Amino acid sequence: MNLAPGARLGPYEIAGRLGAGGMGVVYRARDTRLGRDVALKFLPQGFAEDPERHARFEREAKLLAALNHPNIAVLYGLEHLDGQHALAMELVEGEGLEERIARGAVPLEEAVPIARQVADALEAAHEKGIVHRDLKPANVKVRPDGTVKVLDFGLAKAWDEQTSSSDLAFSPTITGHHTRAGVILGTAAYMSPEQARGKAVDKRADIWAFGCVVYEMLTGRRLFEGETVSDVLAAILRAEPDWSLLPSDVPRPIRRLLARALQRDPRQRLRDIGDVRLELDEVARGETAAETIPASGPPPVAHATARAWLPWTVAVLGAALGVGLTLNSMRSRSSGMPTVRAYLLPPEGATFAFDGATGGAVISPDGRRLAFVAGGAASPRRLWVRSLDSLTAQPLEGTSGASYPFWSPDSRFLGFFAQGKLEKIDTFGGPSQVICATGEGRGGTWGPEGVIVFAPAVSSGLQRVPSAGGTPTDVTRLDRAHGQTSHRWPVFLPDGRHFLFWAGSPESAAQTTSGIYVASLAGGEPRFVVHADSDALYAPPGFLLYILDQTLMARPFDAGRQELTGEALPVAELVSNPESYRLGRFTVSQDGTLVYLAGQPVRGQVSWLSANGAEVGTVGEPASIIGSIRLSPNGQILAEPVQDPQSKNVDIWLVDLARGVRTRFTFEPTEDDSPVWSPDGSRIVWSSNAKGNLDLYVKSSSGAGDGEMLFASDSDKAATDWSRDGRFITFTQLGVTGHTGADLWILPMSGDRKPYPLLATRFDEGNGMFSPDGGWLAYESDESGTIEVYITPFPQASGKWQVSQGGGEAPSWRSDGRALYYATPDGRLMEASVTARGSAVEVGTPHEFSKAQITGFGSHNWDYAVVPKGDRVLAVRSVQTAPTPLTLVTNWSAGLRR
């Protein structure tokens, strides 16, 4: 649900959203009856659909509301608000303990009072027979006056099913029925061994969790740090705590209570949290003689065998990740730990935005969280972050239009590109911050020394900038002699000084010099590493991961010498990789967790759409449509670039709209794209990489004869329009004038046919479209920091007028020249009136022309065509019927086929 500030539900006035989790969404609200601020936690829909469960929850909530202790956040009651069920709870101001630990280990003098108050809260609840069952730093808040409040007491048990003690309802995730929403009942890192085995729990489970929390406060690290869900659960059952991480000033009583609280066998564990309070009182009285626990730690406990814990681990991992498909596990050949495969679905009501213009998912270096771009019908595309031990993902406010996210080395911040800027955001809270202005960026990487290396534009070298913000400086330059038109997708190697990146011509990557290079912050010439169809990531303990022919490969790599040391081995097949972007849909963490998007390329269906956006017909069969579709001047034939699923060649096909017959127009084993019709419909100009770079060719639209080369150069180019008088073709060419972006060029079709730049600045300009009378040219530019549509006079660009507002691309003139269409960042098709007044134009306020959703912003393709009458729209629609899940693999290298 999504409630705006000021909304009223019963006596409560919403002030703002506080957060969300498996148990529901939480809002700050004002109770107008009692004049107090409260936290309203709205419970999931499945709660209201189970009357028996609801009644039992009410009974349990009454018991919880009876808890009255200064260190326990009060549950005021269970409310029924406009058909929704919510818990009204005490609103606790202050810093969460999770946030405090994220800033570093908590000093002893600060940690002991916090631990003492948490123990008091647990003791008061245990005396009333209430077990927390979900104690963790995220459920502890410290008010500005130092008072500690423990949140969500007993809610896990209240939500739980009434089943036998061996049922999985007592495990971290309710999985009894797929029709119910799974709810995390305990975070894996703080679960007791009996919880991990799915057994009944009592107050000793809280004592174990208390030990985990105190250990984390004192060390600044989780007791089982750096592990994914399955590995954390395995460590809970088998691994010993690393006592050497405790600071030397930790006194004997605290070391002793940690050793006793963290006994795996509950019979050997502290039986009462009151004993903990006594130990802490000893510290408060001054007994501080340090005593190091022996390396062997607490008395040994029999470990569960892999056969005992693996099936449960796999089941929990599947449920905790919102699995929609089957799981498959196999024993590791190298470490004895399991390789677990699971599938991750997008957030409810949203879809992953994994097109080339937004990037893919990125896992944090510590392997705990996943960031991605997603959006839905009711919300714009923005960044989301999902903890891999949670069912839910959280959107990051202020990241609308974000693309190509990348993590900071400490797994706290995300860098990303949006609206012509490189920005960063703290994923634990806070607004986004601008690092520097940029063009249409193509990836970044954040080094351990506070340096970000990024690609500022489609056709540019790489730049570096301090992560705190500043002026970017060049760090690589394009090698145009070897056909390089782009450096993109940088990633630091472990030393923080060298970095990998993809270099070449994205549209012509078959050349042997296109692929992965390594460079240094210290300068010098980049060095070629390996040919690849995508970017490359470094994966410990020593592999490069990259895509060749849709197969994700792992190749042994010495990061210190930056050299390959062995042959490539296949990891996964049919891994998604938009060819024109060269960005593979895979990501890997330092702890060996791999996430990738697999499956056949999404096919497109050209559809007829009415003005209200309804589909009223289709054109031809679904196909892998790559690039722009263009309608013939008479509106009867559609030209569309289609990729062959086997050869990966892209050819232009012509579709007779009346008969639905598709005819192949180009036949070379190349990439043929960007078709443009001559004004009389007799010829078509297009781009082909037959000679290496994308050059301009033309031939009869009847298909007779061979293509004639119109213009070739050492840079990629794409025609975008042909003037109505037949005298000029406009095309976009990448960065041949020395600046970092694309330029708008004109090719005369008479005389010496020598092309010239019409607009060539340090900004990106392109996608020009002639007005019907030939006196004006509409085009795109990112000079404002956002891609917008402008109009300039032609043939002399003596001024400009901005047409779009808030982002616009792919302009197209109405047949009478009195209006201009364009696409917006959120996929709407807009129309703005255009009136020529001598040497100037008057542009009207843009309005929505059609409810039809156009392909996402940033593609620069004409994925729509308005018919001459202006009453219908042709648009490319995805024929994907269900969201494609991400595949998650733990301990991925164990499955390499050597």
Short mmCIF file of C-alpha atoms in Angstrom, two decimals, residues 75-257:
data_model
loop_
_atom_site.label_atom_id
_atom_site.label_comp_id
_atom_site.label_asym_id
_atom_site.label_seq_id
_atom_site.Cartn_x
_atom_site.Cartn_y
_atom_site.Cartn_z
CA LEU A 75 1.50 -1.82 21.57
CA TYR A 76 -1.61 0.34 21.86
CA GLY A 77 -3.98 -1.93 20.00
CA LEU A 78 -5.20 -3.57 16.83
CA GLU A 79 -7.13 -1.17 14.59
CA HIS A 80 -9.57 -1.73 11.72
CA LEU A 81 -9.15 1.20 9.33
CA ASP A 82 -11.10 1.42 6.08
CA GLY A 83 -11.06 -2.35 5.64
CA GLN A 84 -7.37 -2.68 6.56
CA HIS A 85 -5.81 -4.06 9.73
CA ALA A 86 -3.10 -2.12 11.50
CA LEU A 87 -1.20 -2.19 14.78
CA ALA A 88 -1.05 1.15 16.59
CA MET A 89 2.27 1.27 18.43
CA GLU A 90 4.39 3.69 20.39
CA LEU A 91 6.41 5.91 18.06
CA VAL A 92 10.01 5.74 19.22
CA GLU A 93 12.27 8.58 18.13
CA GLY A 94 16.00 7.99 17.90
CA GLU A 95 18.65 5.96 16.15
CA GLY A 96 18.21 2.27 15.46
CA LEU A 97 20.91 0.02 16.90
CA GLU A 98 21.46 -1.35 13.38
CA GLU A 99 22.29 2.16 12.17
CA ARG A 100 24.55 2.76 15.16
CA ILE A 101 26.55 -0.43 14.52
CA ALA A 102 26.85 0.49 10.85
CA ARG A 103 28.95 3.46 11.98
CA GLY A 104 31.40 1.14 13.75
CA ALA A 105 31.84 -0.98 16.87
CA VAL A 106 30.08 0.40 19.97
CA PRO A 107 32.52 1.32 22.77
CA LEU A 108 32.18 -0.71 25.97
CA GLU A 109 30.93 2.24 28.03
CA GLU A 110 28.12 2.78 25.50
CA ALA A 111 27.38 -0.89 24.77
CA VAL A 112 26.91 -2.03 28.39
CA PRO A 113 24.00 0.35 29.20
CA ILE A 114 22.29 -0.62 25.94
CA ALA A 115 22.73 -4.33 26.67
CA ARG A 116 21.53 -3.85 30.27
CA GLN A 117 18.29 -2.20 29.14
CA VAL A 118 17.65 -4.83 26.45
CA ALA A 119 18.11 -7.52 29.11
CA ASP A 120 15.64 -5.70 31.38
CA ALA A 121 13.08 -5.62 28.58
CA LEU A 122 13.51 -9.33 27.84
CA GLU A 123 13.26 -10.21 31.54
CA ALA A 124 9.97 -8.31 31.91
CA ALA A 125 8.49 -10.04 28.87
CA HIS A 126 9.72 -13.50 29.85
CA GLU A 127 8.10 -13.12 33.27
CA LYS A 128 4.76 -12.77 31.45
CA GLY A 129 5.48 -15.80 29.26
CA ILE A 130 6.19 -13.71 26.13
CA VAL A 131 9.19 -14.59 23.94
CA HIS A 132 10.36 -12.02 21.40
CA ARG A 133 11.64 -14.56 18.81
CA ASP A 134 12.93 -11.82 16.47
CA LEU A 135 15.48 -9.88 18.54
CA LYS A 136 18.03 -8.14 16.33
CA PRO A 137 19.62 -4.67 16.10
CA ALA A 138 16.88 -3.51 13.73
CA ASN A 139 14.35 -4.06 16.55
CA VAL A 140 16.26 -1.97 19.10
CA LYS A 141 16.14 1.82 19.20
CA VAL A 142 18.13 4.21 21.35
CA ARG A 143 16.38 7.49 22.13
CA PRO A 144 18.38 10.74 22.32
CA ASP A 145 18.25 10.57 26.14
CA GLY A 146 19.88 7.10 26.09
CA THR A 147 16.71 5.13 26.84
CA VAL A 148 16.55 1.87 24.94
CA LYS A 149 13.29 0.62 23.44
CA VAL A 150 12.83 -2.92 22.14
CA LEU A 151 10.29 -3.08 19.30
CA ASP A 152 7.89 -5.72 17.96
CA PHE A 153 7.75 -7.86 21.09
CA GLY A 154 6.00 -11.16 20.45
CA LEU A 155 4.65 -10.23 17.03
CA ALA A 156 6.38 -13.22 15.46
CA LYS A 157 4.50 -15.60 17.76
CA ALA A 158 1.27 -13.67 17.33
CA TRP A 159 1.51 -14.02 13.58
CA ASP A 160 2.54 -17.67 13.74
CA GLU A 161 0.28 -20.60 12.92
CA GLN A 162 -0.85 -22.88 15.75
CA THR A 163 0.87 -26.04 14.69
CA SER A 164 3.06 -28.75 16.12
CA SER A 165 6.44 -27.87 17.44
CA SER A 166 8.18 -29.42 14.47
CA ASP A 167 6.27 -27.47 11.84
CA LEU A 168 8.06 -24.91 9.66
CA ALA A 169 5.71 -22.27 11.05
CA PHE A 170 8.31 -21.95 13.81
CA SER A 171 11.07 -21.38 11.24
CA PRO A 172 12.03 -17.98 9.81
CA THR A 173 9.39 -18.15 7.09
CA ILE A 174 5.84 -19.44 7.08
CA THR A 175 5.67 -21.76 4.09
CA GLY A 176 2.62 -23.83 4.86
CA HIS A 177 0.51 -22.66 1.91
CA HIS A 178 1.67 -20.98 -1.26
CA THR A 179 -1.49 -18.88 -1.31
CA ARG A 180 -0.42 -17.10 1.86
CA ALA A 181 2.19 -14.40 1.94
CA GLY A 182 5.41 -15.72 3.49
CA VAL A 183 6.51 -13.66 6.48
CA ILE A 184 9.99 -13.49 7.94
CA LEU A 185 9.72 -14.44 11.63
CA GLY A 186 13.39 -14.12 12.45
CA THR A 187 16.45 -12.77 10.72
CA ALA A 188 18.78 -15.66 9.93
CA ALA A 189 21.91 -14.16 11.51
CA TYR A 190 20.24 -13.98 14.95
CA MET A 191 18.32 -17.25 14.96
CA SER A 192 19.04 -19.85 17.59
CA PRO A 193 20.06 -23.35 16.43
CA GLU A 194 16.71 -24.74 17.52
CA GLN A 195 14.94 -22.17 15.36
CA ALA A 196 17.22 -23.07 12.45
CA ARG A 197 16.18 -26.71 12.83
CA GLY A 198 12.47 -25.80 12.83
CA LYS A 199 11.91 -26.84 16.46
CA ALA A 200 9.81 -25.21 19.15
CA VAL A 201 11.47 -22.31 20.92
CA ASP A 202 11.31 -20.78 24.37
CA LYS A 203 12.95 -17.85 26.10
CA ARG A 204 16.40 -19.37 25.56
CA ALA A 205 16.09 -18.44 21.87
CA ASP A 206 15.99 -14.79 22.97
CA ILE A 207 19.13 -15.35 25.05
CA TRP A 208 20.97 -16.67 21.98
CA ALA A 209 19.82 -13.65 19.93
CA PHE A 210 20.86 -11.34 22.78
CA GLY A 211 24.36 -12.84 22.65
CA CYS A 212 24.50 -12.25 18.88
CA VAL A 213 23.44 -8.61 19.33
CA VAL A 214 25.98 -7.89 22.08
CA TYR A 215 28.77 -9.57 20.08
CA GLU A 216 27.87 -7.41 17.07
CA MET A 217 27.84 -4.22 19.15
CA LEU A 218 31.30 -4.91 20.57
CA THR A 219 32.95 -6.05 17.33
CA GLY A 220 31.02 -4.02 14.75
CA ARG A 221 30.52 -7.27 12.83
CA ARG A 222 27.81 -9.89 12.75
CA LEU A 223 28.67 -13.09 14.53
CA PHE A 224 28.52 -14.84 11.13
CA GLU A 225 29.61 -11.94 8.99
CA GLY A 226 29.78 -12.03 5.24
CA GLU A 227 27.59 -15.11 4.73
CA THR A 228 24.49 -15.54 2.62
CA VAL A 229 21.31 -17.03 4.06
CA SER A 230 22.23 -20.65 3.49
CA ASP A 231 25.78 -20.17 4.75
CA VAL A 232 24.61 -18.23 7.81
CA LEU A 233 22.24 -21.04 8.75
CA ALA A 234 24.98 -23.60 8.23
CA ALA A 235 27.37 -21.55 10.39
CA ILE A 236 24.76 -21.27 13.15
CA LEU A 237 24.65 -25.06 13.27
CA ARG A 238 28.39 -25.72 12.86
CA ALA A 239 30.80 -22.78 13.15
CA GLU A 240 32.37 -21.48 16.36
CA PRO A 241 32.33 -17.75 17.20
CA ASP A 242 35.57 -15.92 16.49
CA TRP A 243 36.33 -14.72 20.02
CA SER A 244 39.54 -13.04 18.88
CA LEU A 245 37.49 -10.22 17.36
CA LEU A 246 36.36 -9.00 20.78
CA PRO A 247 38.25 -5.85 21.85
CA SER A 248 40.91 -6.42 24.49
CA ASP A 249 39.07 -4.23 27.02
CA VAL A 250 35.99 -6.47 27.11
CA PRO A 251 35.88 -7.67 30.76
CA ARG A 252 35.64 -11.21 32.04
CA PRO A 253 31.93 -11.15 32.98
CA ILE A 254 30.87 -10.13 29.48
CA ARG A 255 33.10 -12.71 27.83
CA ARG A 256 31.66 -15.32 30.16
CA LEU A 257 28.04 -14.40 29.50
#
